[in-house]
Amino acid sequence: MRADRSVAPWRVPVLCLRESRPSVLVVFALRFGAGAALGAAGSWPSGALLGICSWTLAVFFVYLFNGVTDVVEDRANGSSRPIAGGLLRPGTAARVAGGAAVLALCLGVLAGPLFAVLVAALLVLGHAYSAPPLLLKSRPSTSVAVAVSAALLTYAAGFVAAGGRLTEVTGTPLPQMALIMAAWMGLVGAPAKDLPDALGDAAAGRRSFLTAYGLARTRILLIAAPASLAIAAGLVSVAEPLLAGMAICLSAGAVLLAGLAVKVGVGSRAPYRVFMATQYIAHVAVLLSVLWA
């Protein structure tokens, strides 16, 4: 399907934003905010605003570029996103993504040398995930590794942008929160996403959790991983009360996912929706805990 030539130029940014999955951009902003809240020492430096703008642009690049490279998969899955639907040309989206990457790096440099390194790492990781020669999205192990790494980089970026010093990070609940929530993204998000994307993954020749391990083992992972992470969060919250809200949210999400996993089949989006909603609420809980503290 060819993109519509009649699309007005002013609609291109809107279509690119839709393609980059706004719900995911919000999740990354919440991760960044949680890291920043735990890194801020009573006040926010001017670099924090540059930081969130830079990081959001970098995430925008990662997911827009992924949309450019996922045309076969998205169309096989019946995606309504602009590129798969023929409203946005892949070439146009690729140019916008490249511009966003350059701007992200420029703002990152203004935010500070260490922050710029983190931005560059996310850009490289996002490109390696979607494009040859590495094409990290094509295997379950590397796909999970990228998801976990992107989350950890985001927490670190928020912490650094808010003036936090890496030498002092162990004095905050950030390492525990970051590891648990990054694992939630990798070990829960990846199999949950594979269920609705199974047809597209097969059409593109990608090995997903479903193709590698089968539906039964994917269901087991969707029960065991959330439960394990919820238990870990509960144990951590005993020593770190700021993470108590996060632990409660993960426990609720784990219960819902367990109930869904035993009955849903290939094509269901319900587990993915619960995974995403749990992420939203857990990060909001951390932010509110820090503000009240």
XYZ file of C-alpha atoms in Angstrom:
293
model
C 0.000 0.000 0.000
C 1.410 3.390 -0.998
C 1.247 6.443 1.207
C -1.356 9.023 0.330
C 0.238 11.822 -1.699
C -2.556 14.190 -0.636
C -1.486 14.274 3.028
C -0.826 17.891 3.994
C 2.742 18.677 5.149
C 1.521 19.906 8.522
C 0.060 16.459 9.192
C 3.418 14.716 8.844
C 4.565 15.531 12.431
C 1.195 14.389 13.761
C 1.402 11.126 11.851
C 4.994 10.597 13.000
C 3.898 11.133 16.584
C 1.157 8.545 16.152
C 3.655 6.134 14.618
C 6.047 6.575 17.548
C 3.376 5.251 19.953
C 2.495 8.102 22.350
C 1.571 5.637 25.098
C 5.157 4.374 25.073
C 6.568 7.914 25.050
C 4.552 8.610 28.201
C 5.908 5.490 29.901
C 9.478 6.551 29.147
C 8.695 10.054 30.454
C 7.427 8.492 33.688
C 10.594 6.411 33.985
C 12.694 9.506 33.400
C 10.617 11.422 35.949
C 10.966 8.704 38.565
C 14.734 8.671 38.133
C 14.827 12.461 38.268
C 12.653 12.641 41.377
C 15.027 10.311 43.209
C 18.065 12.271 41.973
C 16.868 15.812 42.693
C 18.388 17.219 45.857
C 15.601 19.631 46.760
C 15.860 21.667 43.545
C 15.886 21.013 39.814
C 18.808 22.293 37.727
C 18.203 23.990 34.383
C 19.585 20.914 32.618
C 16.556 18.891 33.728
C 14.246 20.544 31.178
C 16.805 20.101 28.404
C 17.215 16.539 29.571
C 13.575 15.511 29.326
C 13.258 17.172 25.899
C 16.395 15.447 24.660
C 15.381 12.049 26.025
C 11.858 12.249 24.644
C 13.239 13.041 21.198
C 15.627 10.088 21.463
C 12.781 7.723 22.394
C 10.708 9.247 19.575
C 13.524 8.371 17.162
C 13.766 4.796 18.453
C 10.072 4.005 18.019
C 9.525 5.961 14.812
C 12.515 4.230 13.232
C 11.160 0.923 14.488
C 7.898 1.698 12.714
C 9.826 2.307 9.495
C 11.455 -1.121 9.736
C 8.348 -2.977 10.936
C 6.095 -2.375 7.929
C 5.734 -6.086 7.065
C 4.965 -7.078 10.650
C 2.561 -4.210 11.288
C 0.552 -4.834 8.134
C 0.329 -8.547 8.866
C -0.949 -7.686 12.355
C -3.539 -5.280 10.936
C -1.954 -2.296 12.677
C -3.724 1.049 12.389
C -0.519 3.057 12.688
C 0.134 5.551 9.847
C 2.934 3.742 7.989
C 1.147 0.389 7.924
C -2.071 2.158 6.969
C -0.466 3.949 4.018
C -0.850 7.467 5.432
C 2.857 8.049 6.020
C 5.723 7.150 3.709
C 8.527 5.159 5.357
C 11.101 7.451 3.734
C 9.451 10.552 5.187
C 9.257 8.966 8.626
C 12.912 7.930 8.407
C 13.974 11.514 7.664
C 11.928 12.847 10.574
C 13.422 10.178 12.838
C 16.937 11.146 11.761
C 16.251 14.809 12.490
C 14.889 13.920 15.927
C 18.031 11.913 16.687
C 20.314 14.818 15.753
C 18.264 17.270 17.825
C 18.184 14.850 20.765
C 21.965 14.591 20.727
C 22.444 18.362 20.440
C 20.165 19.029 23.414
C 21.862 16.209 25.278
C 25.240 17.886 24.857
C 23.783 21.093 26.301
C 22.429 19.122 29.261
C 25.899 17.802 30.089
C 28.643 15.426 28.878
C 27.462 12.374 30.819
C 23.880 12.938 29.772
C 24.969 13.204 26.130
C 26.705 9.821 26.432
C 23.472 8.285 27.745
C 21.489 9.795 24.856
C 23.998 8.481 22.330
C 23.798 5.030 23.927
C 20.005 4.982 23.604
C 20.156 6.091 19.960
C 22.706 3.403 19.086
C 20.728 0.767 20.975
C 17.492 1.742 19.219
C 19.102 1.595 15.797
C 20.722 -1.760 16.522
C 17.367 -3.116 17.670
C 15.558 -2.356 14.415
C 18.201 -2.382 11.676
C 20.825 -4.745 10.240
C 23.396 -5.993 10.820
C 22.517 -6.694 14.451
C 18.697 -6.620 14.117
C 18.319 -7.285 17.841
C 14.526 -7.427 17.606
C 14.709 -10.731 15.739
C 15.530 -12.912 18.772
C 13.811 -13.163 22.182
C 17.040 -12.918 24.196
C 18.354 -9.808 22.469
C 14.901 -8.226 22.385
C 14.613 -8.581 26.162
C 18.162 -7.299 26.642
C 17.351 -4.154 24.650
C 14.121 -3.533 26.581
C 15.898 -3.861 29.931
C 18.853 -1.733 28.816
C 16.612 1.053 27.461
C 14.723 1.208 30.745
C 17.918 1.299 32.834
C 19.371 4.037 30.635
C 16.184 6.073 31.098
C 16.293 5.895 34.888
C 19.967 6.835 34.842
C 19.296 9.732 32.460
C 16.571 11.141 34.707
C 18.796 10.824 37.757
C 21.710 12.588 36.041
C 19.530 15.320 34.508
C 18.135 16.208 37.925
C 21.604 16.712 39.368
C 22.089 13.290 40.889
C 25.647 12.012 41.167
C 26.300 8.426 40.165
C 28.627 8.056 43.148
C 25.611 8.690 45.396
C 23.069 6.514 43.600
C 23.401 3.655 46.081
C 22.079 5.974 48.777
C 18.712 6.154 47.031
C 16.052 3.548 46.141
C 16.841 4.098 42.438
C 18.896 0.916 41.816
C 16.219 -1.332 43.303
C 13.374 0.433 41.517
C 15.248 0.534 38.209
C 16.174 -3.151 38.246
C 12.677 -4.330 39.146
C 10.845 -2.094 36.679
C 13.362 -2.752 33.895
C 12.867 -6.481 34.450
C 9.110 -5.900 34.322
C 9.557 -4.314 30.906
C 11.773 -7.096 29.586
C 10.381 -10.260 31.165
C 6.708 -9.310 31.258
C 6.376 -6.847 28.380
C 8.128 -8.967 25.757
C 5.939 -12.101 26.072
C 2.801 -9.991 26.566
C 3.530 -8.135 23.330
C 4.228 -11.357 21.447
C 0.647 -12.596 21.811
C -1.019 -9.924 19.628
C 1.991 -9.657 17.299
C 2.343 -13.358 16.513
C 1.157 -13.163 12.888
C 3.434 -10.245 12.048
C 6.436 -11.849 13.699
C 5.872 -15.015 11.678
C 5.469 -13.033 8.444
C 8.777 -11.259 9.047
C 10.602 -14.434 10.090
C 11.241 -13.180 13.613
C 11.707 -15.558 16.525
C 9.427 -14.476 19.351
C 8.698 -16.126 22.683
C 5.772 -17.898 21.039
C 7.781 -19.331 18.165
C 10.778 -20.154 20.355
C 9.016 -21.627 23.386
C 5.361 -22.179 22.456
C 2.135 -20.853 23.944
C 2.227 -22.987 27.098
C 5.678 -21.772 28.176
C 4.801 -18.194 27.269
C 1.783 -18.450 29.559
C 3.974 -19.806 32.347
C 6.361 -16.875 31.920
C 3.433 -14.437 32.089
C 2.524 -15.941 35.450
C 5.962 -16.551 36.958
C 7.755 -13.338 35.951
C 5.167 -10.832 37.284
C 4.734 -12.830 40.489
C 8.491 -12.989 41.097
C 8.936 -9.277 40.476
C 5.995 -8.392 42.712
C 7.517 -10.470 45.529
C 10.909 -8.824 44.977
C 9.306 -5.374 45.085
C 7.513 -6.261 48.310
C 10.746 -7.382 49.967
C 12.594 -4.267 48.784
C 9.830 -1.962 50.040
C 10.414 -3.182 53.600
C 13.761 -1.359 53.573
C 12.681 1.350 51.093
C 9.199 2.651 52.029
C 9.181 4.968 48.978
C 8.724 1.852 46.856
C 5.732 0.471 48.791
C 3.241 1.905 46.298
C 5.168 0.385 43.424
C 5.110 -3.011 45.146
C 1.342 -2.846 45.619
C 0.810 -1.942 41.960
C 3.028 -4.774 40.734
C 1.200 -7.223 42.986
C -2.148 -6.189 41.534
C -0.744 -6.414 38.005
C 0.700 -9.860 38.697
C -2.667 -11.156 39.901
C -4.462 -9.814 36.825
C -1.834 -11.217 34.463
C -1.996 -14.629 36.120
C -5.749 -14.707 35.634
C -5.446 -13.708 31.983
C -2.514 -15.977 31.157
C -4.392 -19.185 31.882
C -7.173 -18.442 29.398
C -5.978 -16.043 26.677
C -4.658 -17.249 23.348
C -2.624 -15.963 20.444
C -3.871 -12.582 19.265
C -5.076 -11.325 22.651
C -3.994 -7.802 23.651
C -5.353 -8.053 27.195
C -2.065 -9.116 28.868
C -0.188 -6.309 27.107
C -2.755 -3.741 28.253
C -2.423 -4.928 31.862
C 1.378 -4.848 31.571
C 1.272 -1.240 30.305
C -1.309 -0.051 32.831
C 0.720 -1.531 35.675
C 3.799 0.345 34.475
C 1.912 3.630 34.416
C 0.445 3.260 37.878
C 3.643 1.923 39.472
C 5.701 4.894 38.286
C 3.031 7.373 39.318
C 3.054 5.723 42.749
C 6.822 6.267 43.019
C 6.497 9.909 41.979
C 3.733 10.566 44.478
C 5.693 8.836 47.256
C 8.715 11.058 46.596
C 6.584 14.211 46.551
C 4.848 13.339 49.791
C 8.135 12.397 51.431
